[in-house]
Each structure stands twice: as structure tokens, then as C-alpha cells.
Coordinates of C-alpha atoms in Angstrom, one line a residue:
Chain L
X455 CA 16.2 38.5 26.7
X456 CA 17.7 36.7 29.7
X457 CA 16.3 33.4 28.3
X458 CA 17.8 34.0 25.2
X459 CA 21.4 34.4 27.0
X460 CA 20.5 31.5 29.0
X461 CA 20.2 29.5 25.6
X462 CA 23.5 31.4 24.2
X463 CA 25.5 29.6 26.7
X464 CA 24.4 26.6 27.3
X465 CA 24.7 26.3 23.5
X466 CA 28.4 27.4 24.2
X467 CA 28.8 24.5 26.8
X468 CA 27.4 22.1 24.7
X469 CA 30.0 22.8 21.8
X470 CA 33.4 21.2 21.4
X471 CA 36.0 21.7 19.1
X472 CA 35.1 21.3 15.6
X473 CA 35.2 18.0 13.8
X474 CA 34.4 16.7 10.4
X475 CA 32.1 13.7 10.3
X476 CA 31.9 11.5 7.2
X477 CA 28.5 10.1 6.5
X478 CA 27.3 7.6 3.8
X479 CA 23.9 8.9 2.1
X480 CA 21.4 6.7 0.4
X481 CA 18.6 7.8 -2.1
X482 CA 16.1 7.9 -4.7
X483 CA 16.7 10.5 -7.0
X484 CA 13.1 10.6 -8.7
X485 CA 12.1 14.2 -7.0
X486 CA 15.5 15.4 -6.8
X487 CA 17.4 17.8 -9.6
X488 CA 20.9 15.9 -9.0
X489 CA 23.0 16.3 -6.0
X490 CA 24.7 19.6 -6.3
X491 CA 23.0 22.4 -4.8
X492 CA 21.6 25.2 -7.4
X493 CA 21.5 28.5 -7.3
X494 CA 17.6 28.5 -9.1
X495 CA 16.3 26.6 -6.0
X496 CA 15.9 23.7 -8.0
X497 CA 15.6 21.3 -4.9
X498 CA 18.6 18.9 -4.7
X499 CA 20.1 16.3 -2.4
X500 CA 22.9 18.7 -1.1
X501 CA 20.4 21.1 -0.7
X502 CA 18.4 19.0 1.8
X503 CA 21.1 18.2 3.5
X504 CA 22.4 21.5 4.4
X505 CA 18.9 22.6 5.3
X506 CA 18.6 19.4 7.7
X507 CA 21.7 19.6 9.1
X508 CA 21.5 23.1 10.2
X509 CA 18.4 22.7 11.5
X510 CA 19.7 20.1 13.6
X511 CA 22.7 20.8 14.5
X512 CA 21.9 24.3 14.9
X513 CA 24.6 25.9 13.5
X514 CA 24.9 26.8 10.0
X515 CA 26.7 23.6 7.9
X516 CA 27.5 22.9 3.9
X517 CA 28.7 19.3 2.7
X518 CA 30.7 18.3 0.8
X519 CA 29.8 15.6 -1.4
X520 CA 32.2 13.1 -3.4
X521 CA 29.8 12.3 -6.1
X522 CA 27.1 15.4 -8.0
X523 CA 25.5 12.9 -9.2
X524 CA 22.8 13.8 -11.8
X525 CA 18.9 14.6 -12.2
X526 CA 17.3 11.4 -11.6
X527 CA 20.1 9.3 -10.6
X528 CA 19.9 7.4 -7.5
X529 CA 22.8 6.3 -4.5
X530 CA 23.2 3.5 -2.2
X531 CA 26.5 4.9 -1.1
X532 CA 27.0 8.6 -1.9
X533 CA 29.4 10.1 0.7
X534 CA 29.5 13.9 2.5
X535 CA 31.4 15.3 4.7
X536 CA 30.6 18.0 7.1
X537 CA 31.7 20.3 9.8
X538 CA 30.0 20.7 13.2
X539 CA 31.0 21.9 17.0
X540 CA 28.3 19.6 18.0
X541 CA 29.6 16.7 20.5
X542 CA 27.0 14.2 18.9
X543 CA 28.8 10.9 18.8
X544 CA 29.1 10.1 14.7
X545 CA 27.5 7.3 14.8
X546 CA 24.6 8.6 16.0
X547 CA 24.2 11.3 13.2
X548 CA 22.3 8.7 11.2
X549 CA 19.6 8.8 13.9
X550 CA 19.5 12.1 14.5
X551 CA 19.2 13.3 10.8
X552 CA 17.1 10.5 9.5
X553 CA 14.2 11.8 12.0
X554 CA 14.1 15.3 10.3
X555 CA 15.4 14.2 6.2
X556 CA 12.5 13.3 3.9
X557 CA 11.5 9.4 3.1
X558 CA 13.7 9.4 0.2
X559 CA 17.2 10.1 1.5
X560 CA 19.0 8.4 4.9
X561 CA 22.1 8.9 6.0
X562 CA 22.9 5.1 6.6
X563 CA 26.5 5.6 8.7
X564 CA 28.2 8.4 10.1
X565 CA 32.2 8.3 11.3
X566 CA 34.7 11.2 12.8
X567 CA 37.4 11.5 9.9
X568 CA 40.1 14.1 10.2
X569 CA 39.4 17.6 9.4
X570 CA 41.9 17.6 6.0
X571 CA 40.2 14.7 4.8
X572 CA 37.9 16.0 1.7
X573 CA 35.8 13.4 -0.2
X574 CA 36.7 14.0 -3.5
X575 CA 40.2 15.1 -3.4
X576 CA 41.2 11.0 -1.6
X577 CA 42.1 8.0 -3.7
X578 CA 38.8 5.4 -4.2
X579 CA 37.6 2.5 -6.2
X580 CA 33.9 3.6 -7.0
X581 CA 31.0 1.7 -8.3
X582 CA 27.8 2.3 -10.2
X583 CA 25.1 -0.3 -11.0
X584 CA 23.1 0.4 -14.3
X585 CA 20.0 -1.4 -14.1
X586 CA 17.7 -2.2 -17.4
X587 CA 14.0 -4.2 -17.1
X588 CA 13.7 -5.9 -20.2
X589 CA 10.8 -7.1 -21.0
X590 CA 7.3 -6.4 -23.6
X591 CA 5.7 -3.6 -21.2
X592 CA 7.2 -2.0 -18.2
X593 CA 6.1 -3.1 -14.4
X594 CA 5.6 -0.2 -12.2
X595 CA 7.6 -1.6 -9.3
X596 CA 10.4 -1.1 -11.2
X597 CA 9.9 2.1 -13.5
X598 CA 11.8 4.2 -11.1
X599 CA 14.9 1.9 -10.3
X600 CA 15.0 0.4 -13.9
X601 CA 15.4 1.6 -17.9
X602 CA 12.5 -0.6 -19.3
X603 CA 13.1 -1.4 -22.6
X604 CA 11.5 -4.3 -24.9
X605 CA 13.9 -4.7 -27.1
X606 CA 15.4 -8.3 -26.6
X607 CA 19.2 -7.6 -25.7
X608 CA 21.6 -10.2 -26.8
X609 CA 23.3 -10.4 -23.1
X610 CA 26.2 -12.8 -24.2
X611 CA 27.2 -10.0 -26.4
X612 CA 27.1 -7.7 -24.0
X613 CA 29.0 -9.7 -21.5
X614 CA 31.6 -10.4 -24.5
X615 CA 32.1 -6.5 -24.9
X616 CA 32.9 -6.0 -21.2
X617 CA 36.4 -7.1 -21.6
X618 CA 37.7 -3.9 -24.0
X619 CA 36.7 -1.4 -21.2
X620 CA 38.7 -2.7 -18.6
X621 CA 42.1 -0.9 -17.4
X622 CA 43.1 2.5 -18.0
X623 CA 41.8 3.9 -21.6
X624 CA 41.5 7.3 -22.6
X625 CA 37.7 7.5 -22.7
X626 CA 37.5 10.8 -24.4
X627 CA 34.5 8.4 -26.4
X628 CA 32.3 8.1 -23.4
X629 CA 32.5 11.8 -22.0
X630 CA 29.8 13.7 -22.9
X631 CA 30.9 16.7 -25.3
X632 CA 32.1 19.9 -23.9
X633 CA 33.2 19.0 -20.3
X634 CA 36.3 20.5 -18.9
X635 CA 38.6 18.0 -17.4
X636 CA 42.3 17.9 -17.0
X637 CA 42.5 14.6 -18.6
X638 CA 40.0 11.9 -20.1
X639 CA 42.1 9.0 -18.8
X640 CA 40.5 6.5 -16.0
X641 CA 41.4 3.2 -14.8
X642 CA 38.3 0.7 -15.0
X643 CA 38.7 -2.3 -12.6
X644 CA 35.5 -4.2 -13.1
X645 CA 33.0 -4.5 -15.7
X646 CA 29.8 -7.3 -15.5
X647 CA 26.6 -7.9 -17.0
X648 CA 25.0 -10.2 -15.7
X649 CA 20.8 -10.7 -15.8
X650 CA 18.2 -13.5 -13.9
X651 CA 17.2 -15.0 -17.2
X652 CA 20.1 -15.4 -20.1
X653 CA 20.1 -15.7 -23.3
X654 CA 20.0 -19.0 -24.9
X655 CA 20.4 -19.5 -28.6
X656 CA 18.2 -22.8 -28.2
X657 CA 15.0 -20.5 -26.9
X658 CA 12.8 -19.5 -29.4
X659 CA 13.9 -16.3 -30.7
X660 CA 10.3 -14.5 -30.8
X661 CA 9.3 -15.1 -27.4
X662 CA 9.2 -12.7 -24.9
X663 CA 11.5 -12.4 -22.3
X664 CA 11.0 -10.5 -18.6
X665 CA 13.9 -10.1 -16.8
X666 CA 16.8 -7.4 -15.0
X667 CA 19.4 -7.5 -16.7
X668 CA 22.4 -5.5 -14.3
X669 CA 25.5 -3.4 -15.7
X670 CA 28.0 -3.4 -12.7
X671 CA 31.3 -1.1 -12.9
X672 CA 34.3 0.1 -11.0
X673 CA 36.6 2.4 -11.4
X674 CA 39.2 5.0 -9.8
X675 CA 36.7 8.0 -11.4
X676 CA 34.5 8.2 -13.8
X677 CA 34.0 11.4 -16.5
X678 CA 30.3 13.2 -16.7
X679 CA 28.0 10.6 -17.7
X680 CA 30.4 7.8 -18.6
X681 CA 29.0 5.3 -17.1
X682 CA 25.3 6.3 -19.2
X683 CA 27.4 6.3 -21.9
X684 CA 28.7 2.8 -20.8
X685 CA 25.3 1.7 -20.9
X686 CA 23.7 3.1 -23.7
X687 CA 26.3 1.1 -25.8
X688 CA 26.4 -1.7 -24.2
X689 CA 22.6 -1.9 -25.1
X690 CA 23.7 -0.9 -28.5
X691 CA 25.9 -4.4 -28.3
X692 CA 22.8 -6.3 -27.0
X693 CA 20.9 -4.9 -30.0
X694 CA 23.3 -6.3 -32.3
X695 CA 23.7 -2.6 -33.9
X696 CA 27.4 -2.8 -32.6
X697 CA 29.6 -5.7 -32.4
X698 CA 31.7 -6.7 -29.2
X699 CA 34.7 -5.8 -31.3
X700 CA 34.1 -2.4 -32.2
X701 CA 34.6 -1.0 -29.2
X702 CA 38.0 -1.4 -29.0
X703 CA 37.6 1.2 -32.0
X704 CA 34.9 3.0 -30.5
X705 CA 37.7 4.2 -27.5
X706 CA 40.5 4.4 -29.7
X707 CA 38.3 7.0 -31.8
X708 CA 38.4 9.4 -28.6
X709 CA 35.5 11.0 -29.8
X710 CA 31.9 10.6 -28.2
X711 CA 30.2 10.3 -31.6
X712 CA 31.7 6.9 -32.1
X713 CA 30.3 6.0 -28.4
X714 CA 26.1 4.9 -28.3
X715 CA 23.8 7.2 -26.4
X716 CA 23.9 8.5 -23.1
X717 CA 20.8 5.8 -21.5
X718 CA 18.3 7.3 -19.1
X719 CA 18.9 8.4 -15.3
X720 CA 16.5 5.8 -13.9
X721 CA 18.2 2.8 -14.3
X722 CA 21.4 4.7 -12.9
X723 CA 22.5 3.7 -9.0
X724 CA 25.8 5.0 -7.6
X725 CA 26.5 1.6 -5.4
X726 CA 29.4 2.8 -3.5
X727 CA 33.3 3.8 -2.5
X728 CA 35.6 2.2 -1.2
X729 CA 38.5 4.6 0.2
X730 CA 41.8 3.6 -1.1
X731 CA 44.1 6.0 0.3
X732 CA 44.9 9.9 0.6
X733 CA 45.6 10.9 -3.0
Chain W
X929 CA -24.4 16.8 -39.7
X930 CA -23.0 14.2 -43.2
X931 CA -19.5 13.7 -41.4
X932 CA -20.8 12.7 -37.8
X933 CA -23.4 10.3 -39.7
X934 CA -20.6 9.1 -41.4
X935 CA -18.4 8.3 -38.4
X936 CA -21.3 6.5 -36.6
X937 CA -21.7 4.3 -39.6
X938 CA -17.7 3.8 -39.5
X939 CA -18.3 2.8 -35.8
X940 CA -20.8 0.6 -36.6
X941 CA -19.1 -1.0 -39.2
X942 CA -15.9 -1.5 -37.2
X943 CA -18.2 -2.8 -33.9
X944 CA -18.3 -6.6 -33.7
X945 CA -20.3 -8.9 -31.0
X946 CA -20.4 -8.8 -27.5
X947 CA -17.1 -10.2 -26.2
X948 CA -14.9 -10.4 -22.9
X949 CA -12.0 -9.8 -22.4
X950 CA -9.5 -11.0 -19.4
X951 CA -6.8 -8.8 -18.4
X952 CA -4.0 -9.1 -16.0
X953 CA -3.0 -5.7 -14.1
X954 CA 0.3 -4.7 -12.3
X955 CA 0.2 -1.4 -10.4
X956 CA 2.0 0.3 -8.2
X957 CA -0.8 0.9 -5.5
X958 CA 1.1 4.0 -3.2
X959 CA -1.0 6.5 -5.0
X960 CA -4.2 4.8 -5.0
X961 CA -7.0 4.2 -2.5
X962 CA -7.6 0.7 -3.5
X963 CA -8.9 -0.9 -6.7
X964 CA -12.3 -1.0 -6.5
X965 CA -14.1 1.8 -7.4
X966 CA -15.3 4.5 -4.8
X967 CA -18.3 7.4 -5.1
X968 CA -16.4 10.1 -2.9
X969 CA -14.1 10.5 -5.9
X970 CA -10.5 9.3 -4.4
X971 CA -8.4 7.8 -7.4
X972 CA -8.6 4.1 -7.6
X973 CA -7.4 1.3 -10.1
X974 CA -10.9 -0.1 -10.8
X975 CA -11.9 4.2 -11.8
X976 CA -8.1 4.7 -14.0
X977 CA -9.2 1.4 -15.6
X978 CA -12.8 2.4 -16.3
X979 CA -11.9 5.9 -18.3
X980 CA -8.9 4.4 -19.8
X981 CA -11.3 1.9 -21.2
X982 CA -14.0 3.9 -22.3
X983 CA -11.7 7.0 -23.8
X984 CA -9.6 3.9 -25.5
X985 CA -12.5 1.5 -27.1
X986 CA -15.2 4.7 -27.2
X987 CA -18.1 2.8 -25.4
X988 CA -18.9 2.9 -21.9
X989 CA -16.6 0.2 -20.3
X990 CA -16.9 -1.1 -16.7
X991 CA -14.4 -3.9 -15.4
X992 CA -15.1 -6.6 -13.2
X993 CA -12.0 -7.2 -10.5
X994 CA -11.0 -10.3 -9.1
X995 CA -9.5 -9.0 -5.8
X996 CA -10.3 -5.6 -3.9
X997 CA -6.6 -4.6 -3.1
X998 CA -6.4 -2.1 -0.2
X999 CA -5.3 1.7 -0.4
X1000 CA -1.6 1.3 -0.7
X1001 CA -1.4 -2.5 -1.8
X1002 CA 0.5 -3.4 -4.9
X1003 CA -0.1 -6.3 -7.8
X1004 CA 1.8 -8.0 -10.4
X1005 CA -1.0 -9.6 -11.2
X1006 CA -5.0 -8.4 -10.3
X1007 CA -7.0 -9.8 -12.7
X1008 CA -10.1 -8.1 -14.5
X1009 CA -12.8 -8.3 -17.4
X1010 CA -14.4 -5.9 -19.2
X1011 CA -17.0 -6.2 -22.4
X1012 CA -16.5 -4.4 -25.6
X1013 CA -17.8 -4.0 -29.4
X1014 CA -14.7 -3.5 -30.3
X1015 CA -12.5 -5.7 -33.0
X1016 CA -9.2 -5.1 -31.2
X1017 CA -7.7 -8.8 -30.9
X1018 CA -6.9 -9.3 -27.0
X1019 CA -3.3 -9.7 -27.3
X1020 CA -3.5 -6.2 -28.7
X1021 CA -5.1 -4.7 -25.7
X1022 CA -2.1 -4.5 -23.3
X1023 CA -0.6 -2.1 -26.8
X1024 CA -3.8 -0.1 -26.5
X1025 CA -4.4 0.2 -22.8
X1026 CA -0.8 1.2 -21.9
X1027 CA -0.1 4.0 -24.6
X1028 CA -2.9 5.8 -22.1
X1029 CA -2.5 4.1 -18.7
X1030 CA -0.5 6.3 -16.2
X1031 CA 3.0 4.8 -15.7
X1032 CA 1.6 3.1 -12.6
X1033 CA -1.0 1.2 -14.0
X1034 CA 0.0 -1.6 -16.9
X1035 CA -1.6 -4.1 -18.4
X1036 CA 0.6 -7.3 -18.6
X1037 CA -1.9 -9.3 -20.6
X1038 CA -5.3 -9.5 -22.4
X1039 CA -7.1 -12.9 -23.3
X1040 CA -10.9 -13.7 -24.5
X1041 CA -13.1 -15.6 -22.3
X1042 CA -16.1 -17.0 -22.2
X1043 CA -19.4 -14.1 -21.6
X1044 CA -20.2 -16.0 -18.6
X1045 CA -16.6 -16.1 -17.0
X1046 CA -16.7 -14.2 -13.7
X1047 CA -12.8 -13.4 -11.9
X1048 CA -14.5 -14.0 -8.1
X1049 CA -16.8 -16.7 -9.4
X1050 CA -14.2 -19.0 -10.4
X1051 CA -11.5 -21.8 -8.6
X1052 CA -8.6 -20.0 -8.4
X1053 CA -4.9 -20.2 -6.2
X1054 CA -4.4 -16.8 -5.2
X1055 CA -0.5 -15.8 -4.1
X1056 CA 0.2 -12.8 -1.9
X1057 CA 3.8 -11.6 -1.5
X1058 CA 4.4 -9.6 1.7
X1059 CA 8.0 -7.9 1.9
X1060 CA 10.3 -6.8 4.8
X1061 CA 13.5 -4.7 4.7
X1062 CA 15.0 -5.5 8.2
X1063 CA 17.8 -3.3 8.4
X1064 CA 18.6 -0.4 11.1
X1065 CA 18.0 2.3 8.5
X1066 CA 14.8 2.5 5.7
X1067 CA 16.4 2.3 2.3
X1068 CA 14.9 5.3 0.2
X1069 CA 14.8 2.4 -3.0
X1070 CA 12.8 -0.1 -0.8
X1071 CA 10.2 2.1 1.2
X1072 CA 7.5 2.0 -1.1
X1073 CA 7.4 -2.0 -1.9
X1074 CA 8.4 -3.2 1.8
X1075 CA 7.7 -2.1 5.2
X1076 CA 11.0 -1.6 6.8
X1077 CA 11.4 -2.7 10.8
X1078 CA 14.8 -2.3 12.5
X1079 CA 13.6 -5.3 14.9
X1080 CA 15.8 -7.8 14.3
X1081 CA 13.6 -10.7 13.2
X1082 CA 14.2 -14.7 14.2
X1083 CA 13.3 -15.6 11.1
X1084 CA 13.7 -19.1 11.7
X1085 CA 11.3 -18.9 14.3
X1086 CA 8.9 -17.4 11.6
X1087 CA 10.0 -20.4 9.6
X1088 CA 8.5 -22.8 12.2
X1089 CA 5.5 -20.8 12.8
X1090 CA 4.0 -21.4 9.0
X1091 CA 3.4 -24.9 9.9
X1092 CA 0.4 -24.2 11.6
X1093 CA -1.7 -22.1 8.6
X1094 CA -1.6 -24.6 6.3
X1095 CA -4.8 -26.8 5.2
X1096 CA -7.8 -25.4 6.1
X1097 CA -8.7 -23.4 9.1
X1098 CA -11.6 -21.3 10.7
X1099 CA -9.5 -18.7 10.3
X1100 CA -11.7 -15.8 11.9
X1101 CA -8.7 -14.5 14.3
X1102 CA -6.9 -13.1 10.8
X1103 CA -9.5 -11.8 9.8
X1104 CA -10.6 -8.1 10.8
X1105 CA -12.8 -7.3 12.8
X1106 CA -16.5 -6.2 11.7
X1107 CA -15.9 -7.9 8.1
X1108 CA -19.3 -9.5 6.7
X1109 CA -19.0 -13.0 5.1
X1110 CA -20.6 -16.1 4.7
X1111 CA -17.8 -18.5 6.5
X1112 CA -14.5 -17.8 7.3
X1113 CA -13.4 -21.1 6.2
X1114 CA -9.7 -20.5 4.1
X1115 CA -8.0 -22.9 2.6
X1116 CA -4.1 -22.5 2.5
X1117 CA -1.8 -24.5 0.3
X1118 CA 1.4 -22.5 0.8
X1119 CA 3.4 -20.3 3.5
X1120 CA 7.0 -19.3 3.2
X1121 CA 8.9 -17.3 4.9
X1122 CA 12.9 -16.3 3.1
X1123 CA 15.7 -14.3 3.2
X1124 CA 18.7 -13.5 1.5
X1125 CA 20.8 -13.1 4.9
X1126 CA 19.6 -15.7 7.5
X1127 CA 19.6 -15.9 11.3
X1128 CA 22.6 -17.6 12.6
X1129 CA 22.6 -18.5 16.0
X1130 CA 26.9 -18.5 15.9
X1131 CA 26.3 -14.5 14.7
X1132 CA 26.7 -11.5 16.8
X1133 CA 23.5 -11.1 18.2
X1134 CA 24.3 -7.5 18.4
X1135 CA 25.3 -7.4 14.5
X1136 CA 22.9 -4.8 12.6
X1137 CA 21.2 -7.1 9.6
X1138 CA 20.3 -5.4 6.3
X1139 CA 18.2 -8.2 4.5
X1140 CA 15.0 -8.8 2.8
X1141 CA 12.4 -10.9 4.4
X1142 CA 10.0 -12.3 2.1
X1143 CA 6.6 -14.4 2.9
X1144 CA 4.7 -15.8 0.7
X1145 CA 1.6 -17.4 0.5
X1146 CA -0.7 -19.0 -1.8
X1147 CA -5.0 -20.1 -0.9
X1148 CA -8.0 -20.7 -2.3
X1149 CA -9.3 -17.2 -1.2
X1150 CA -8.2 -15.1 1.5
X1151 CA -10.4 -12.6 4.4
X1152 CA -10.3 -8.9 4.7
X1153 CA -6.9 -8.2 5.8
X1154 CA -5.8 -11.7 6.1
X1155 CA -2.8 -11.9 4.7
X1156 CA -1.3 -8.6 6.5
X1157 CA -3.0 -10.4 9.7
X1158 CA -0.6 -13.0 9.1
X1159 CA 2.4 -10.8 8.1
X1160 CA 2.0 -9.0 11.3
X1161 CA 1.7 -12.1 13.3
X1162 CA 4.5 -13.8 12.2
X1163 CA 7.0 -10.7 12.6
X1164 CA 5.2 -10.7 16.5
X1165 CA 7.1 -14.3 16.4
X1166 CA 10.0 -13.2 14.6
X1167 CA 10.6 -10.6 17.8
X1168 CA 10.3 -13.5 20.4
X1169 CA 6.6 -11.8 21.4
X1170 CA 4.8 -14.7 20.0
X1171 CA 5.9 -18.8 20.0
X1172 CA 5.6 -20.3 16.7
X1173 CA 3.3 -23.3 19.0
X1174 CA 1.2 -20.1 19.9
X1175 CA -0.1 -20.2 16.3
X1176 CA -2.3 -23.4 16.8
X1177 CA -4.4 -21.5 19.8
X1178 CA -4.4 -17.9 17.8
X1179 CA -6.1 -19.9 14.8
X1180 CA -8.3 -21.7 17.7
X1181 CA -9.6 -19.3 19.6
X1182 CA -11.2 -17.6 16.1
X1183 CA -10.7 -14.5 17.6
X1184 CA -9.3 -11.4 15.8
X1185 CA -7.8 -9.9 19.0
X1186 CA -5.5 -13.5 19.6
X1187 CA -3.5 -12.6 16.5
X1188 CA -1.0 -9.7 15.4
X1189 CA -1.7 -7.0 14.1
X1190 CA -2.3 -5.9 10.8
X1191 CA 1.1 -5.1 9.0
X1192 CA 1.1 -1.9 7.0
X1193 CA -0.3 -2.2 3.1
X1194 CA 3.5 -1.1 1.7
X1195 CA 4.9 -4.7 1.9
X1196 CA 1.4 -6.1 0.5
X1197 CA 1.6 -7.4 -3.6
X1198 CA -1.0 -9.7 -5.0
X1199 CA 1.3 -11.7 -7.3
X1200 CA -0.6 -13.6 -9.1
X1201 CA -3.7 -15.8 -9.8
X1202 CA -3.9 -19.5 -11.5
X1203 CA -7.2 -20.0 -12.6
X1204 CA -8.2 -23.6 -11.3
X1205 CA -11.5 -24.0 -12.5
X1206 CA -15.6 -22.6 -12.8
X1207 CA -17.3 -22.8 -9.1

């Protein structure tokens, strides 16, 4: 009993006023069911997080993430904020939680922001990398970073379609049906496709190829799975079933019928933020 | 009774001669204890290739390896034979073998060869890839295909060091200890060592790095654990603990305990094999 007073305040002593520390999260998304906690115990990255953090901290803490992103998906750069009395200097969070989180999340940086500021309610430019491994059969090394398919993509298409996504479009198209959102409108800033082994009309049509081949985009937000959506036309375009031109239509149609499928979660990499400014 | 008679006639019918056939084999060895096949029932390539084979071509198929990756090591490129009955042309195999092959196991390539063509009785170059994440934090995406240090490695010093491997060496201080072989007489045509952020002497020295370090290198054969031997030496120079003029008396004194030590199996990939020639 007297021990466990003894602990009680040196705990006290050890506490200082609360703070909110912002920390950038890294991680493969194979064995995870999205970011967003769940209430079926589906085990997620938020939910790890809490867990570790309390355990570490010792007090009980909830992030508060800027991206849920989905089954599957993975992050370079997710961020999360959280709360804590603990003195810890922020940028040793990283250290301390990457001893206790599991192999496939790490908290990469850790900084003291103020306690107002909330990660998804700030203005940022944010970027996702949509990854595709093109080639006759699938190499393991890259099954869970990559969508594999074999059919030959006409990049220079692809590249050639990029230019009709950029600025601010509705893209009620590229929304997948039935989410609730105030508005459909975003602002795209940057669109590339770029791969280690072009396309060159002179190369002999039938022969296999093997190489990445790398959707990059950034934008102010994105809506629920846009930037699958994104992709899974874009590799419409590279399969010559849509032309470059049509998507100018494909937007204007504002209806996600007229968009190409919603392409897998494994090729799918949230890169990063870049904080803009309170919003 | 009439229909099983039936399909063993089929079978018969549909057999052809004795042929062999050469694949090449990329797998991604984290699940695995090795390739070649083991009696106490742990899962390795050699076994997944063996029932694959026999459920696919219904005969009893064994394969022949070229190289005995450890527990842990990866491949782009192992190579193996197996004999069949079977019809199947060989560029049809990697179609056949892969609709049943677990998603970490594909077959990149099937050819026919000669009955008398052995993959470890033949001239070949053999290229080993062995990968570093040197960064302060592991990267979830990298952990299984590189074996992270937050040492911050000279890699220009690693540079200088590769010097002294190549040619042909006694080169019983990289290999372990114990191993049974006729001569340990390598020859080695090729060591590099890159990265896509290099040292700079004008940089902070302080700075954290988050780069990948890559060495590579190519020989007529290799010991038991040589190339890891190797790794783990030159990231001993990389951290200042070794001089790359050291290397000359580590390869010298033919002594396993004058080199490194062995670097973990995650950064280990057998890339590939050119087939030089019969011994």
C-alpha cells in the first residue's frame, strides 16, 4: 500500500502540464484493418497506437490522426497528434514508442505543437504515391508495396491524361458512391506518372516488359478513395479502354460510374503532408 | 474400375519422353527456412516446389537447386530443374506453376535443357545483392528486404575497401566456421558498394541519413555465408572499426575470426545467375 503511494507521487512529480505532441507515423498496412480504430476489435493502426502509448506513457491517451487511411493501405507520413502530462522531450517519443510498437509501424519524428492545433482541421498540401508492378508474373518483393498487373500499360497515355486532373474540379466522378461530404470539390496541385522503363513505340509491341510504373499526386484533400479511383483509370488510360481526352468528360459527368474502378489497396502509399497553415 | 482405366490410358497418352526442365525462381525467403529441403518438416522452397510440382504435372517431381539460400534469404533469381512426362511446353510452366505457388514463391521462367545439365555442375557468375536501410528509424516498407542500422556508414570508405576482394583469393576468413569443402579458393569478378544519398565530408556530421546502401557482388561461386561475411565486414569499415587496408590481412590471415561478422539474412537476395558454361 505504502509503495503504491510512493509510486502515486512520484508519478505526480514527474508530470507537467499537458502538451500535445505531433508525431509522423510510418507503416505497412498488410496486417492492419485501416487506420481508424473499430469498435469490432478489428486491429488497426490507431488502435496500436493508443494501446502503446498508454502503455508507455502511462496514462490513458487517444490520437488523433489526419489521414483513416484504409484496409491495406500503407504511410510514409501519416500524422497524429496526442495528449500527455509526460515531460519526455518530443523528439524523443520516436525512441521511446518505437521500442514497444510492432515491426510494422514507427513513429519516425515527434514535435510539441500547440494544444488547439488538430491535424485534420489545419490547411495542408497532401500526397499519395500509387504504385503498379507491371510485368508477366508478379515478384514477391513487391506484392505487398505494388498492384501487379501484366497487362502492358501505354504510360505516355497515361502521362498525357494527367493534365485534365489538375486544379480545382468537382470530383463528384472519383468519390466512391454514398459518402457524405459537404462538398466534392478539391484542388489537385500535382499529378505524374512516371515508370523505370517507358514505353517506346519502336519496341516490339509483344514483348514483355518488367517495370514500376509510379502514380504521384498532391492535393489540398482528397475524397474516400479518390486517389484508387485516380488510379484505377489512369490504368484504364494505359489500357487504351479510355482515351486521355475523355476524362475531361469523365469529371464533368460528376458521377462515379463514368470514373474506372477503384484499384487495389496494395499499391496505395500515403507519402506525406506538408502543413500549409491554420485553416 | 472402366473410368480409372480410362484416365490412366489418357495419362499415358498425354505423357511424352523424359525431359528437363530449367526454371528461374524469385521468393520472398522471410517465411522459409531456406531452400533446400529439410526432414524435421520446417517449410522450405526446395519442399513448396516439390508438391507444387507433383500436385501440378501428377508424377512425383523432385527439383535440383543451384544455390542453398539460408532461412530468411531472398532471390530474384535461384535457379532449378526438375524432370517430367509431361507435354507442357516450358514457357508454359511459369502459367502452370504460379496459378498454385503461394504468393511468395514465382516462377519467372521455364526453359528445356539438356538431361545431363546439372545447376551446381555448371560455369556460372553468380550475383548477390545485399541491402542496407541506414536511417535513425527502421522503415516498416523496408524491414523485410534490408537490414536497417542507425550507424551512420562511411560509405566511401566501404568504397575503398572492395578493392581488396577482387580476383581470386583463399578466402577462408569469409567463410564460416566448421563449413566442409574441398578448397576455399573464390573467384570474384565484381564488388560495389552504392547509395542514393552519399557521404559528404562538407555535411553535418551530426545530420541523421535516411538512404539505401546497396553492395553487390558477382563470383564464380561463393562459401557458406560468404557474402553476409563480406556485408558485415564492410559495414565494420563503414563505422571506422575496420580500415579498408585491413581487408588485404583479414583475406591473409584465412581466418574466420579476422573478418566481420555475419550480417543478418534480411538484406541477403541471390539476384541472378549467367550460365557461363559445362564444368
Amino acid at each position: 500500500m505504502e509503495e503504491e503511494q510512493k509510486k502515486k507521487e512520484k508519478k505526480k512529480k514527474e508530470q507537467g502540464p499537458l502538451r500535445r505532441i505531433l508525431i509522423t507515423v510510418a507503416y505497412d498496412g498488410t496486417n492492419y484493418h485501416g487506420f481508424q480504430k473499430q469498435n469490432s476489435g478489428a486491429v488497426t493502426i490507431e488502435g496500436v497506437l493508443n494501446d502503446t502509448l498508454t502503455n508507455v506513457f502511462k496514462e490513458p491517451i487517444e490520437v488523433i490522426g489526419a489521414s483513416r487511411t484504409d484496409t491495406g493501405v500503407h504511410a510514409y507520413g501519416n500524422l497524429a497528434v496526442f495528449d500527455t502530462h509526460s515531460r519526455i522531450e518530443a523528439e524523443k517519443v520516436p525512441y521511446a514508442l518505437n521500442r514497444s510498437l510492432p515491426e510494422d509501424i514507427r513513429v519516425l519524428c515527434g514535435e510539441e505543437v500547440p494544444l488547439d492545433f488538430h491535424p485534420r482541421k489545419c490547411d495542408t498540401i497532401k500526397t499519395y504515391e500509387y504504385r503498379i508492378y507491371n510485368a508477366p508474373f508478379n515478384l514477391p518483393q513487391k506484392r505487398l508495396y505494388s498492384y501487379w498487373t501484366y497487362a502492358k500499360l501505354d504510360v505516355e497515355k497515361m502521362q498525357r491524361a494527367t493534365g485534365y486532373f489538375i486544379g480545382t474540379h468537382d470530383f463528384a466522378s472519383f468519390c466512391s458512391a454514398g459518402t457524405q461530404t459537404p462538398t466534392t470539390v478539391r484542388t489537385l496541385y500535382e499529378l505524374t506518372v512516371e515508370t523505370d522503363d517507358p514505353f517506346d513505340s519502336e519496341d516490339d509491341p509483344e514483348a514483355p516488359v518488367c517495370r514500376d510504373i509510379v502514380i504521384r499526386v498532391s492535393g489540398s484533400g482528397f475524397l474516400y478513395n479518390m486517389v484508387r479511383i485516380i488510379a484505377g483509370t489512369l490504368m484504364e488510360v494505359g489500357k487504351g479502354r479510355i482515351e486521355p481526352e475523355q476524362i475531361a468528360d469523365i469529371i464533368e459527368a460528376r458521377d462515379r460510374e463514368a470514373a474506372g474502378p477503384t484499384a487495389p489497396p496494395e499499391g496505395l502509399t500515403l507519402v506525406g503532408y506538408e502543413i500549409t497553415g491554420k485553416a
